[in-house]
Backbone as numpy.savetxt, mean C-alpha at the origin, in Angstrom:
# Nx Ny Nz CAx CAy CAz Cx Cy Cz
-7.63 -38.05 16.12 -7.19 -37.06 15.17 -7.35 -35.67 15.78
-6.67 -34.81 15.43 -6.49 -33.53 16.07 -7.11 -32.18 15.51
-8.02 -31.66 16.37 -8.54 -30.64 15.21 -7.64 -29.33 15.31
-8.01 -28.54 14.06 -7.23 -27.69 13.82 -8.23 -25.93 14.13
-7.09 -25.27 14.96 -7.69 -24.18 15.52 -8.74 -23.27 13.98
-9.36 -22.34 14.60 -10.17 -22.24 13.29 -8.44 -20.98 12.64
-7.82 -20.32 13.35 -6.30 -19.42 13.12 -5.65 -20.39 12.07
-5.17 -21.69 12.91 -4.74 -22.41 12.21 -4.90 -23.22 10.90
-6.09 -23.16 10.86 -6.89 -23.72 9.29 -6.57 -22.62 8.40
-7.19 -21.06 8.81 -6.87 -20.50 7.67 -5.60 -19.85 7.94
-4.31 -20.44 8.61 -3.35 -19.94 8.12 -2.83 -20.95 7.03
-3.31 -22.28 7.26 -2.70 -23.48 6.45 -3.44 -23.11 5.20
-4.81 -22.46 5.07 -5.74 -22.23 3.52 -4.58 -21.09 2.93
-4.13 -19.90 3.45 -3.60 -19.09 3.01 -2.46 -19.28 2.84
-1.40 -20.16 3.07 -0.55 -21.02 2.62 -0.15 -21.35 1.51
-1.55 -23.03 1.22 -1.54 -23.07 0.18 -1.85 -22.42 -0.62
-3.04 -21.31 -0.69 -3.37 -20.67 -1.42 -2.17 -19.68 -2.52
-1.32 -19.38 -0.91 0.23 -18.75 -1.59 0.67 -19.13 -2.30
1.22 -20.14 -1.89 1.93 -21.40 -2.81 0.98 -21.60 -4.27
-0.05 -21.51 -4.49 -0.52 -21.73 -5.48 -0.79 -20.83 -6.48
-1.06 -19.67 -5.77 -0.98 -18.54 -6.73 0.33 -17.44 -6.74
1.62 -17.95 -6.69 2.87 -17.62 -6.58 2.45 -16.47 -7.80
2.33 -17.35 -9.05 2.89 -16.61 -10.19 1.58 -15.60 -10.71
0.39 -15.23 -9.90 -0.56 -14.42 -10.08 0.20 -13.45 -8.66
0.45 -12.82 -9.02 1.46 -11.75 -8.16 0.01 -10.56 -7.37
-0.93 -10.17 -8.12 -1.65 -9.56 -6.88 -2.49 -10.40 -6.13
-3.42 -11.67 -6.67 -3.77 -12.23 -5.60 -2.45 -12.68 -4.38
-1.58 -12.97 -4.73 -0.45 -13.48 -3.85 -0.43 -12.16 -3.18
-0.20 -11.16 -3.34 0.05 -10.25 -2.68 -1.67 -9.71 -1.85
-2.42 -10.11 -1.76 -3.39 -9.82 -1.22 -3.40 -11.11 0.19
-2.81 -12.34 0.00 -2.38 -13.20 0.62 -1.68 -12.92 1.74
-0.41 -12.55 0.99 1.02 -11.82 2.18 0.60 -11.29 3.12
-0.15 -10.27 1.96 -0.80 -8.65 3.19 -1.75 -9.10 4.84
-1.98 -9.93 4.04 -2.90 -11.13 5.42 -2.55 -11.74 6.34
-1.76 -12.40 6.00 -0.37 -12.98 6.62 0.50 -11.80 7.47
0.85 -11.27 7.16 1.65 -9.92 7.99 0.72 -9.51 8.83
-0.45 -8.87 8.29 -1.18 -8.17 8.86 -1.79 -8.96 10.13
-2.50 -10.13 9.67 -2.77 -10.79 11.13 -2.33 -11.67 12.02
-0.79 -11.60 11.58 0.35 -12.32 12.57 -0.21 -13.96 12.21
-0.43 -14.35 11.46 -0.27 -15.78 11.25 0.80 -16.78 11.10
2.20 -15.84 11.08 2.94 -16.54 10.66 3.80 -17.12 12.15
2.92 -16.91 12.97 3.54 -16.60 14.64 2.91 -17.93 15.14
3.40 -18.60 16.34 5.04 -18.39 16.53 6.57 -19.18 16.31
5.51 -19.62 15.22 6.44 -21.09 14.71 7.85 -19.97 14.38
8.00 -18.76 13.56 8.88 -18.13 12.76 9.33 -16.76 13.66
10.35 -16.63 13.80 10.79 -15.38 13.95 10.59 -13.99 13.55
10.22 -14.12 12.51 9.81 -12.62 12.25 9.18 -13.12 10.60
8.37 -12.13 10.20 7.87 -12.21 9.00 8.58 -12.53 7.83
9.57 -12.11 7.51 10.76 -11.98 6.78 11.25 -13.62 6.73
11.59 -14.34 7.32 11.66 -15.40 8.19 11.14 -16.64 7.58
9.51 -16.27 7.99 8.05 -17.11 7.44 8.23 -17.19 5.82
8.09 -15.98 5.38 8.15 -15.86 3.92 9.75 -16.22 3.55
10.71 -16.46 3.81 12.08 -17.23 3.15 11.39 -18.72 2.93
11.13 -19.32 4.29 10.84 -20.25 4.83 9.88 -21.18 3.41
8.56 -20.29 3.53 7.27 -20.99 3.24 7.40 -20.56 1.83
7.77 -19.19 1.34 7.35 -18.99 -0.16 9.23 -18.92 -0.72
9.81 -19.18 -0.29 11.17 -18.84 -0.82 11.53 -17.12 -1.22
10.70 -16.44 -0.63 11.13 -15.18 -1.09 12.07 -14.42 -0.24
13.05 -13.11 -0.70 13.51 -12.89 0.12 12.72 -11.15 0.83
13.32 -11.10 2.14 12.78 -10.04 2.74 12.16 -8.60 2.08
13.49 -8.33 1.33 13.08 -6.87 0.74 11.45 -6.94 -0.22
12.27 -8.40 -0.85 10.72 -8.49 -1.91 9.49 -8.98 -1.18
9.42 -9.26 0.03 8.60 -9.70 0.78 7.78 -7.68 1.20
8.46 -7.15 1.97 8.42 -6.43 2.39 7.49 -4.96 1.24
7.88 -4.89 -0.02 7.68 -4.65 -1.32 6.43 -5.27 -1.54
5.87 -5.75 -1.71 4.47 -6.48 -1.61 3.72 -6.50 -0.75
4.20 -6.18 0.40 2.88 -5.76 1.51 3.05 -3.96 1.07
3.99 -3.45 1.24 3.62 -2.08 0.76 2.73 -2.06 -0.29
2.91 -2.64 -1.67 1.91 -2.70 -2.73 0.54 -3.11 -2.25
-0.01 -3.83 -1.24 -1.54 -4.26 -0.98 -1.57 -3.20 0.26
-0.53 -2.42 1.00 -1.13 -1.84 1.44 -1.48 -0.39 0.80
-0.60 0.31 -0.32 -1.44 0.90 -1.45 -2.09 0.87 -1.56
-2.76 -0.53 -2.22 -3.88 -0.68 -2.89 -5.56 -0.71 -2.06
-4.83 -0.83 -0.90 -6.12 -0.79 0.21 -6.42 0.44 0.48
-5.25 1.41 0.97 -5.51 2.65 0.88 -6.29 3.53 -0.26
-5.95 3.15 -1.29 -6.57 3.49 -2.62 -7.97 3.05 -3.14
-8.30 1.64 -2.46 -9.83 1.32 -2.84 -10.01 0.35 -2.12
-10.75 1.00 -0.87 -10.80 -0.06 0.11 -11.62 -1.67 -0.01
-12.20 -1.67 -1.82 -12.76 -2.94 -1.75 -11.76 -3.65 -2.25
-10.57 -3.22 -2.77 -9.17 -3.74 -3.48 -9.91 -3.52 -4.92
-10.47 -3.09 -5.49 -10.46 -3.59 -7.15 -10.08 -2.78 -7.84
-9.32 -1.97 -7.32 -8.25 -0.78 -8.08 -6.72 -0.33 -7.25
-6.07 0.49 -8.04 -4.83 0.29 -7.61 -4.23 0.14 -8.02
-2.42 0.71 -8.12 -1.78 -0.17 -9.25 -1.84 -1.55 -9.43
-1.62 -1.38 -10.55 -1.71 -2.89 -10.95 -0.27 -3.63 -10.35
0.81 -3.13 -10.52 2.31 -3.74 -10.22 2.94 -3.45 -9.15
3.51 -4.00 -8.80 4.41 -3.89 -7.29 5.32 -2.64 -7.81
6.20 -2.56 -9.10 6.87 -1.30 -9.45 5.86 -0.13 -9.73
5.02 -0.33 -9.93 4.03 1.21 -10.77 3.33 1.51 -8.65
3.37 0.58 -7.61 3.06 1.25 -7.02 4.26 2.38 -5.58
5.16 2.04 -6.62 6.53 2.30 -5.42 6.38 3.91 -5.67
6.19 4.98 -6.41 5.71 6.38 -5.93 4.89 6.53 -4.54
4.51 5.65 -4.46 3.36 6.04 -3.32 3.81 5.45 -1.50
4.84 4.62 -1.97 5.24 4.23 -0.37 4.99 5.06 0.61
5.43 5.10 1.70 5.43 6.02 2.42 4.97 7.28 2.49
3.74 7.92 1.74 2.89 8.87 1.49 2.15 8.28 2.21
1.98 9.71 2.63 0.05 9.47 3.52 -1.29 9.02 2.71
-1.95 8.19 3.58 -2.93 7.94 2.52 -3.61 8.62 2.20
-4.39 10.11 2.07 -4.86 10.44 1.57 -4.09 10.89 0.41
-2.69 11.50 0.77 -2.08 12.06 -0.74 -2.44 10.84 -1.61
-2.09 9.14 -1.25 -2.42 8.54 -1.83 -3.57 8.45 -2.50
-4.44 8.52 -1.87 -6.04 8.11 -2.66 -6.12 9.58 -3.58
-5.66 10.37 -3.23 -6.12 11.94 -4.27 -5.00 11.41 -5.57
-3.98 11.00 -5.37 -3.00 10.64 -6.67 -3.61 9.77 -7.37
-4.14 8.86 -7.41 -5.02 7.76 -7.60 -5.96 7.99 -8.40
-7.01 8.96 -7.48 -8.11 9.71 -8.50 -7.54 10.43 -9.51
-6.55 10.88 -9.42 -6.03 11.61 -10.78 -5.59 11.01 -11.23
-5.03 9.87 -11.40 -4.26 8.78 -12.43 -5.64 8.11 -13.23
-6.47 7.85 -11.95 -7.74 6.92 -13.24 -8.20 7.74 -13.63
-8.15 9.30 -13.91 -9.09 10.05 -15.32 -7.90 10.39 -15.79
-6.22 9.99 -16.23 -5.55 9.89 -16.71 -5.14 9.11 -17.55
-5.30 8.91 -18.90 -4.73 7.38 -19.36 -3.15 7.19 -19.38
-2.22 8.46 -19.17 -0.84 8.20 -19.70 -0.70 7.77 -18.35
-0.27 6.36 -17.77 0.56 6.12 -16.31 1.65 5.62 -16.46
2.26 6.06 -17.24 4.18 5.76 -17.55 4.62 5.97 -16.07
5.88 5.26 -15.93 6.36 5.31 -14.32 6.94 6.75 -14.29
7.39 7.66 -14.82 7.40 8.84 -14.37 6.23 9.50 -14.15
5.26 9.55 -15.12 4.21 10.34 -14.72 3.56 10.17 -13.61
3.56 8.65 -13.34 3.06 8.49 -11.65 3.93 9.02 -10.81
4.92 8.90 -11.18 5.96 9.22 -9.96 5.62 10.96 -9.84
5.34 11.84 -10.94 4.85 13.16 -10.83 3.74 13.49 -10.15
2.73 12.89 -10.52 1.40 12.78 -10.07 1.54 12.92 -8.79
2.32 11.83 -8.19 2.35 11.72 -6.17 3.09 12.43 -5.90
3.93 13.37 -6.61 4.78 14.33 -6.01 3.94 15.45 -5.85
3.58 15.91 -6.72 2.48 17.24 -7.34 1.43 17.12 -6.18
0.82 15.76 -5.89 -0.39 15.64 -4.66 0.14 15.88 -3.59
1.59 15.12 -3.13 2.17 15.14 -2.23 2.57 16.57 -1.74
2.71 17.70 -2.53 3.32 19.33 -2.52 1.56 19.92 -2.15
1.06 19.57 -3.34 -0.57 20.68 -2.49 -1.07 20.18 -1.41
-1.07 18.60 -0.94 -1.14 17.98 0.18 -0.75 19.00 1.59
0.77 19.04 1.45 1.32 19.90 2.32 1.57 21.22 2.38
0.81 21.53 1.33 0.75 23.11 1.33 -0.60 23.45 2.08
-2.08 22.60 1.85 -2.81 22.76 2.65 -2.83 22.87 4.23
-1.88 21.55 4.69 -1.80 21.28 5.64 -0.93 22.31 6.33
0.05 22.81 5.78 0.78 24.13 6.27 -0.50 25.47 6.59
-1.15 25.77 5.71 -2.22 26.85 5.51 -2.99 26.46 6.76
-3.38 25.50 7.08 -4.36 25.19 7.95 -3.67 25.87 9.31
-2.60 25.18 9.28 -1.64 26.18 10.74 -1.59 27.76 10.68
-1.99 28.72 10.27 -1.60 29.53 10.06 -3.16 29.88 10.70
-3.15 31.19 11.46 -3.71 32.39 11.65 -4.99 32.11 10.75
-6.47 32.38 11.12 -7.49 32.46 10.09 -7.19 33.85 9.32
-6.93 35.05 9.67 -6.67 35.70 9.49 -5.37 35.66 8.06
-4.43 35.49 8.23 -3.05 35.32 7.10 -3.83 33.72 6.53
-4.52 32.67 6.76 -4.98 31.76 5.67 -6.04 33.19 4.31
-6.54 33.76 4.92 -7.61 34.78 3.76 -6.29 35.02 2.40
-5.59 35.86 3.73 -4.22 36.55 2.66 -3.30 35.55 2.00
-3.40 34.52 2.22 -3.01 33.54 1.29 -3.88 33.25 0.37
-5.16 33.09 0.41 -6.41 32.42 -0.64 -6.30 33.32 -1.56
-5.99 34.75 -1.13 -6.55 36.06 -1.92 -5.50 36.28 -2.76
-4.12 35.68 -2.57 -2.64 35.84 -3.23 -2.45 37.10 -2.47
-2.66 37.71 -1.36 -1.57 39.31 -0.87 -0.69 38.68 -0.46
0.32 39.74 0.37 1.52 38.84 0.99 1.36 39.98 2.17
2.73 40.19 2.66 2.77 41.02 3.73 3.80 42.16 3.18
């Protein structure tokens, strides 16, 4: 009988595990994120996209959509136990840096209204003082004062 690499065991645990918790959508998605992340799905499959048609029947985009969501949610609380809750409530935050992320975050949980616009405000609003800092920081120590102080030139 043939033993199984220790890679290979837990790619076959995380598998089934997929397969089993399909319809609990963030553990599954804490799954995926694993799967992508540590190339398990290699090299039986062509590309990730591929693996997941293959093994979970899903297709790419929504594949792709769910590792963004766990990788949110990692960015946001690195033990995972916060975060949006939904793959849609976390699509404001794609492609934001993670810190804008984690500062949007902290202001949503001493927020109770998280309607999908208001999040979608929230990461914009972080996302603008985000880069307004980061602009200020470039600037002259000198013209950063005259900015803090409101003068102009």
């Amino acid at each position: 009988m043939k033993t199984l690499s220790k890679r290979a065991a837990r790619k076959a645990w995380l598998i089934k595990k997929g397969q089993r918790c399909l319809p609990a959508a963030l553990e599954f998605v804490k799954v995926i994120h694993e799967l992508e992340s540590d190339f398990h799905y290699r090299p039986e499959f062509k590309n990730f996209a591929d693996f997941c048609r293959e093994t979970f029947d899903l297709g790419k985009a929504h594949v792709y959509r769910l590792v963004a969501w766990a990788g949110v949610r990692a960015n946001v609380s690195p033990a995972g136990d916060s975060g949006p809750a939904t793959e849609r409530s976390a699509r404001p935050f794609y492609g934001k840096d993670p810190e804008v992320q984690r500062e949007a975050w902290e202001t949503l949980k001493a927020d109770p209204n998280k309607g999908a616009e208001h999040v979608k405000e929230v990461v914009e609003d972080t996302e603008l003082q985000f880069l307004g800092r980061q602009m200020l920081l470039k600037l002259p120590k000198e013209q950063q004062l005259k900015v803090m102080q409101g003068e102009s030139d």
